[in-house]
Amino acid sequence: MKQRILILSFTLSTLLCFGQKGYLELSENFDKYKGSLREYYNDIFPKLYKDFSQQSYARYTSIPSFSEEYAFSVETIDNRYYIISNRFSENFWYAKKRNQVKLISHKTEIDSTLYLKIGNLFQILTQQMKTSEKEKRGFDGTMFYFATTDTTGQMKTGETWSPNDNTVLDRIVKVCNRLFSIDKEKNSSHSDIVKEIEKLIEEIKK
């Protein structure tokens, strides 16, 4: 456990200004990591992305420093639209027995309007990604990943580290967290989410 904490502390060096940026940065290459971190990334995504399409229409992932990791994917199944939400029962990094960490999953049907708006948002976000040469993480926070498949069939993934409150990226994260928990939302609230996504799309297009 001490070794994991030391590795995490060393790797997740703080960059205070990162959360102020209004765009995603190109997701890092996990192959660069060695040892425990390499093992963590190799193990977590196949488990967390259970029942997700390999080439996702829209996929959102939250990797917190200490609480449980979670993700959702927007899927088409038999010509109907769904959000599949997966989360672990505990933080995967600190789990003493990772093979015993449970995956909690929910599948919620959505209408075509919300489906298209989510796809539009993710496409625009990944189109505006930039590359960073600096470390993007801090010790206590969350890394968020946004992935989609472009028109050429390639997966594009962008990331942001704990965006500052009330920034565009912070509002996007909050909308995605609502989408993750959409099984708890009333159907009438789906239109509110659509309106918020429309506002966000207009802002990030500026």
CSV table of C-alpha atoms in Angstrom, one decimal:
chain,number,residue,atom,x,y,z
A,1,MET,CA,0.0,0.0,0.0
A,2,LYS,CA,2.8,2.4,0.9
A,3,GLN,CA,4.5,1.7,-2.4
A,4,ARG,CA,1.3,2.5,-4.3
A,5,ILE,CA,0.9,5.8,-2.5
A,6,LEU,CA,4.5,6.8,-3.2
A,7,ILE,CA,4.1,5.9,-6.9
A,8,LEU,CA,0.9,7.9,-7.2
A,9,SER,CA,2.4,10.9,-5.4
A,10,PHE,CA,5.4,10.9,-7.7
A,11,THR,CA,3.5,10.4,-10.9
A,12,LEU,CA,0.6,12.8,-10.3
A,13,SER,CA,2.6,16.0,-9.9
A,14,THR,CA,0.5,19.1,-9.4
A,15,LEU,CA,-0.1,21.7,-12.1
A,16,LEU,CA,-2.4,24.4,-10.6
A,17,CYS,CA,-3.2,26.2,-13.8
A,18,PHE,CA,-4.4,23.2,-15.7
A,19,GLY,CA,-8.0,23.3,-14.6
A,20,GLN,CA,-8.3,26.8,-16.0
A,21,LYS,CA,-8.0,25.7,-19.6
A,22,GLY,CA,-11.1,25.6,-21.8
A,23,TYR,CA,-10.2,22.6,-24.0
A,24,LEU,CA,-9.4,19.0,-23.7
A,25,GLU,CA,-5.8,17.8,-24.1
A,26,LEU,CA,-4.8,14.8,-26.1
A,27,SER,CA,-5.0,11.7,-23.9
A,28,GLU,CA,-1.6,10.3,-22.8
A,29,ASN,CA,-0.1,7.1,-24.0
A,30,PHE,CA,-0.4,4.6,-21.1
A,31,ASP,CA,2.3,2.4,-22.6
A,32,LYS,CA,4.9,4.9,-21.2
A,33,TYR,CA,4.2,3.7,-17.7
A,34,LYS,CA,6.1,0.9,-16.0
A,35,GLY,CA,5.5,-1.4,-13.0
A,36,SER,CA,2.4,-0.8,-10.8
A,37,LEU,CA,1.0,2.0,-12.9
A,38,ARG,CA,1.3,0.0,-16.1
A,39,GLU,CA,-0.5,-2.9,-14.4
A,40,TYR,CA,-3.2,-0.6,-13.1
A,41,TYR,CA,-4.0,0.9,-16.5
A,42,ASN,CA,-3.8,-2.5,-18.2
A,43,ASP,CA,-6.3,-3.9,-15.7
A,44,ILE,CA,-8.8,-1.1,-15.1
A,45,PHE,CA,-10.1,-0.3,-18.6
A,46,PRO,CA,-11.1,-3.8,-19.8
A,47,LYS,CA,-13.0,-4.2,-16.5
A,48,LEU,CA,-14.6,-0.8,-16.3
A,49,TYR,CA,-15.6,-0.8,-20.0
A,50,LYS,CA,-17.5,-4.1,-19.8
A,51,ASP,CA,-20.3,-4.1,-22.4
A,52,PHE,CA,-19.0,-0.9,-24.0
A,53,SER,CA,-18.4,-0.8,-27.8
A,54,GLN,CA,-14.8,-0.8,-28.7
A,55,GLN,CA,-15.4,2.2,-31.0
A,56,SER,CA,-17.7,4.2,-28.8
A,57,TYR,CA,-20.1,6.8,-30.1
A,58,ALA,CA,-19.5,8.7,-26.8
A,59,ARG,CA,-17.6,7.5,-23.7
A,60,TYR,CA,-16.9,9.3,-20.5
A,61,THR,CA,-14.6,8.1,-17.8
A,62,SER,CA,-13.8,9.4,-14.3
A,63,ILE,CA,-10.6,8.3,-12.6
A,64,PRO,CA,-10.5,9.9,-9.1
A,65,SER,CA,-7.5,9.8,-6.8
A,66,PHE,CA,-9.3,8.1,-4.0
A,67,SER,CA,-12.9,7.3,-4.6
A,68,GLU,CA,-14.3,4.6,-7.0
A,69,GLU,CA,-13.7,4.9,-10.8
A,70,TYR,CA,-16.7,5.1,-13.1
A,71,ALA,CA,-17.7,5.5,-16.8
A,72,PHE,CA,-20.5,5.6,-19.2
A,73,SER,CA,-20.9,4.8,-22.9
A,74,VAL,CA,-23.7,5.8,-25.2
A,75,GLU,CA,-24.7,2.7,-27.2
A,76,THR,CA,-27.1,1.7,-30.0
A,77,ILE,CA,-28.8,-1.7,-29.4
A,78,ASP,CA,-31.4,-3.0,-31.7
A,79,ASN,CA,-32.0,0.5,-33.2
A,80,ARG,CA,-32.6,1.9,-29.7
A,81,TYR,CA,-30.4,4.3,-27.7
A,82,TYR,CA,-28.9,3.6,-24.3
A,83,ILE,CA,-26.5,4.9,-21.7
A,84,ILE,CA,-24.6,2.1,-20.0
A,85,SER,CA,-23.1,3.3,-16.7
A,86,ASN,CA,-20.4,1.3,-14.9
A,87,ARG,CA,-18.7,1.9,-11.6
A,88,PHE,CA,-16.5,0.0,-9.3
A,89,SER,CA,-17.5,-0.8,-5.7
A,90,GLU,CA,-14.3,0.7,-4.5
A,91,ASN,CA,-11.2,2.5,-5.7
A,92,PHE,CA,-9.4,0.1,-8.0
A,93,TRP,CA,-5.9,1.5,-7.4
A,94,TYR,CA,-6.1,1.0,-3.6
A,95,ALA,CA,-8.1,-2.3,-3.6
A,96,LYS,CA,-6.2,-5.0,-1.8
A,97,LYS,CA,-7.7,-7.7,-4.0
A,98,ARG,CA,-8.6,-6.2,-7.4
A,99,ASN,CA,-10.1,-9.4,-8.7
A,100,GLN,CA,-12.8,-9.0,-6.0
A,101,VAL,CA,-13.7,-5.4,-6.9
A,102,LYS,CA,-17.3,-5.5,-8.1
A,103,LEU,CA,-18.7,-3.7,-11.2
A,104,ILE,CA,-22.0,-2.1,-10.7
A,105,SER,CA,-23.8,-1.5,-14.0
A,106,HIS,CA,-27.0,0.3,-15.2
A,107,LYS,CA,-28.5,0.6,-18.7
A,108,THR,CA,-31.0,3.4,-19.4
A,109,GLU,CA,-32.8,4.1,-22.6
A,110,ILE,CA,-32.7,7.6,-24.0
A,111,ASP,CA,-34.4,9.3,-27.0
A,112,SER,CA,-32.8,10.2,-30.3
A,113,THR,CA,-32.5,13.9,-29.5
A,114,LEU,CA,-30.4,13.4,-26.4
A,115,TYR,CA,-28.4,10.7,-28.2
A,116,LEU,CA,-27.5,13.1,-31.0
A,117,LYS,CA,-26.7,16.0,-28.7
A,118,ILE,CA,-24.3,13.9,-26.7
A,119,GLY,CA,-22.5,12.8,-29.8
A,120,ASN,CA,-22.3,16.3,-31.1
A,121,LEU,CA,-20.8,17.5,-27.8
A,122,PHE,CA,-18.2,14.8,-27.8
A,123,GLN,CA,-17.3,15.3,-31.4
A,124,ILE,CA,-16.7,19.0,-30.9
A,125,LEU,CA,-14.7,18.5,-27.7
A,126,THR,CA,-12.3,16.0,-29.4
A,127,GLN,CA,-12.0,18.1,-32.5
A,128,GLN,CA,-10.6,21.0,-30.4
A,129,MET,CA,-8.1,19.0,-28.4
A,130,LYS,CA,-4.6,20.2,-28.0
A,131,THR,CA,-1.3,18.5,-27.1
A,132,SER,CA,0.4,19.4,-23.8
A,133,GLU,CA,4.0,18.8,-23.0
A,134,LYS,CA,3.5,19.3,-19.2
A,135,GLU,CA,2.2,17.0,-16.5
A,136,LYS,CA,-1.5,17.4,-16.1
A,137,ARG,CA,-2.3,15.8,-12.8
A,138,GLY,CA,-2.3,16.6,-9.2
A,139,PHE,CA,-2.3,14.3,-6.2
A,140,ASP,CA,-5.9,14.9,-5.0
A,141,GLY,CA,-8.4,15.3,-7.8
A,142,THR,CA,-9.9,13.5,-10.8
A,143,MET,CA,-8.8,12.8,-14.4
A,144,PHE,CA,-11.7,12.8,-16.8
A,145,TYR,CA,-11.6,11.2,-20.2
A,146,PHE,CA,-13.9,11.9,-23.2
A,147,ALA,CA,-13.7,9.5,-26.2
A,148,THR,CA,-15.6,9.3,-29.5
A,149,THR,CA,-15.2,7.7,-32.9
A,150,ASP,CA,-14.6,10.2,-35.7
A,151,THR,CA,-15.9,10.1,-39.3
A,152,THR,CA,-12.9,8.0,-40.4
A,153,GLY,CA,-13.6,5.3,-37.8
A,154,GLN,CA,-10.7,6.3,-35.5
A,155,MET,CA,-11.1,6.6,-31.7
A,156,LYS,CA,-10.2,10.0,-30.3
A,157,THR,CA,-9.7,10.5,-26.6
A,158,GLY,CA,-9.2,13.8,-24.7
A,159,GLU,CA,-8.7,14.4,-21.0
A,160,THR,CA,-8.8,17.1,-18.4
A,161,TRP,CA,-7.7,17.2,-14.8
A,162,SER,CA,-10.2,18.6,-12.2
A,163,PRO,CA,-11.4,21.7,-14.0
A,164,ASN,CA,-12.0,24.8,-12.0
A,165,ASP,CA,-15.5,25.5,-10.7
A,166,ASN,CA,-17.9,27.1,-13.2
A,167,THR,CA,-15.6,26.8,-16.2
A,168,VAL,CA,-17.0,25.3,-19.4
A,169,LEU,CA,-15.2,22.0,-18.7
A,170,ASP,CA,-16.5,21.9,-15.2
A,171,ARG,CA,-20.1,22.3,-16.5
A,172,ILE,CA,-19.4,19.6,-19.1
A,173,VAL,CA,-18.2,17.3,-16.3
A,174,LYS,CA,-21.3,18.0,-14.3
A,175,VAL,CA,-23.6,17.2,-17.3
A,176,CYS,CA,-21.7,14.0,-17.9
A,177,ASN,CA,-22.1,13.0,-14.3
A,178,ARG,CA,-25.8,13.6,-14.7
A,179,LEU,CA,-25.7,11.4,-17.8
A,180,PHE,CA,-23.8,8.7,-15.8
A,181,SER,CA,-26.6,8.8,-13.2
A,182,ILE,CA,-29.4,9.1,-15.7
A,183,ASP,CA,-31.2,6.0,-14.4
A,184,LYS,CA,-32.0,8.2,-11.3
A,185,GLU,CA,-33.3,11.1,-13.4
A,186,LYS,CA,-36.9,11.6,-14.3
A,187,ASN,CA,-37.7,11.4,-18.0
A,188,SER,CA,-38.9,15.0,-17.9
A,189,SER,CA,-35.4,16.1,-16.8
A,190,HIS,CA,-33.8,14.7,-20.0
A,191,SER,CA,-35.0,17.8,-21.9
A,192,ASP,CA,-33.1,20.0,-19.3
A,193,ILE,CA,-29.9,18.0,-20.0
A,194,VAL,CA,-30.5,18.6,-23.8
A,195,LYS,CA,-30.8,22.3,-23.2
A,196,GLU,CA,-27.7,22.4,-21.1
A,197,ILE,CA,-25.7,20.5,-23.7
A,198,GLU,CA,-26.9,22.9,-26.4
A,199,LYS,CA,-25.6,25.9,-24.3
A,200,LEU,CA,-22.3,24.2,-23.8
A,201,ILE,CA,-21.9,23.5,-27.5
A,202,GLU,CA,-22.6,27.1,-28.3
A,203,GLU,CA,-19.9,28.2,-25.8
A,204,ILE,CA,-17.2,25.9,-26.9
A,205,LYS,CA,-17.8,26.8,-30.6
A,206,LYS,CA,-16.9,30.5,-29.8
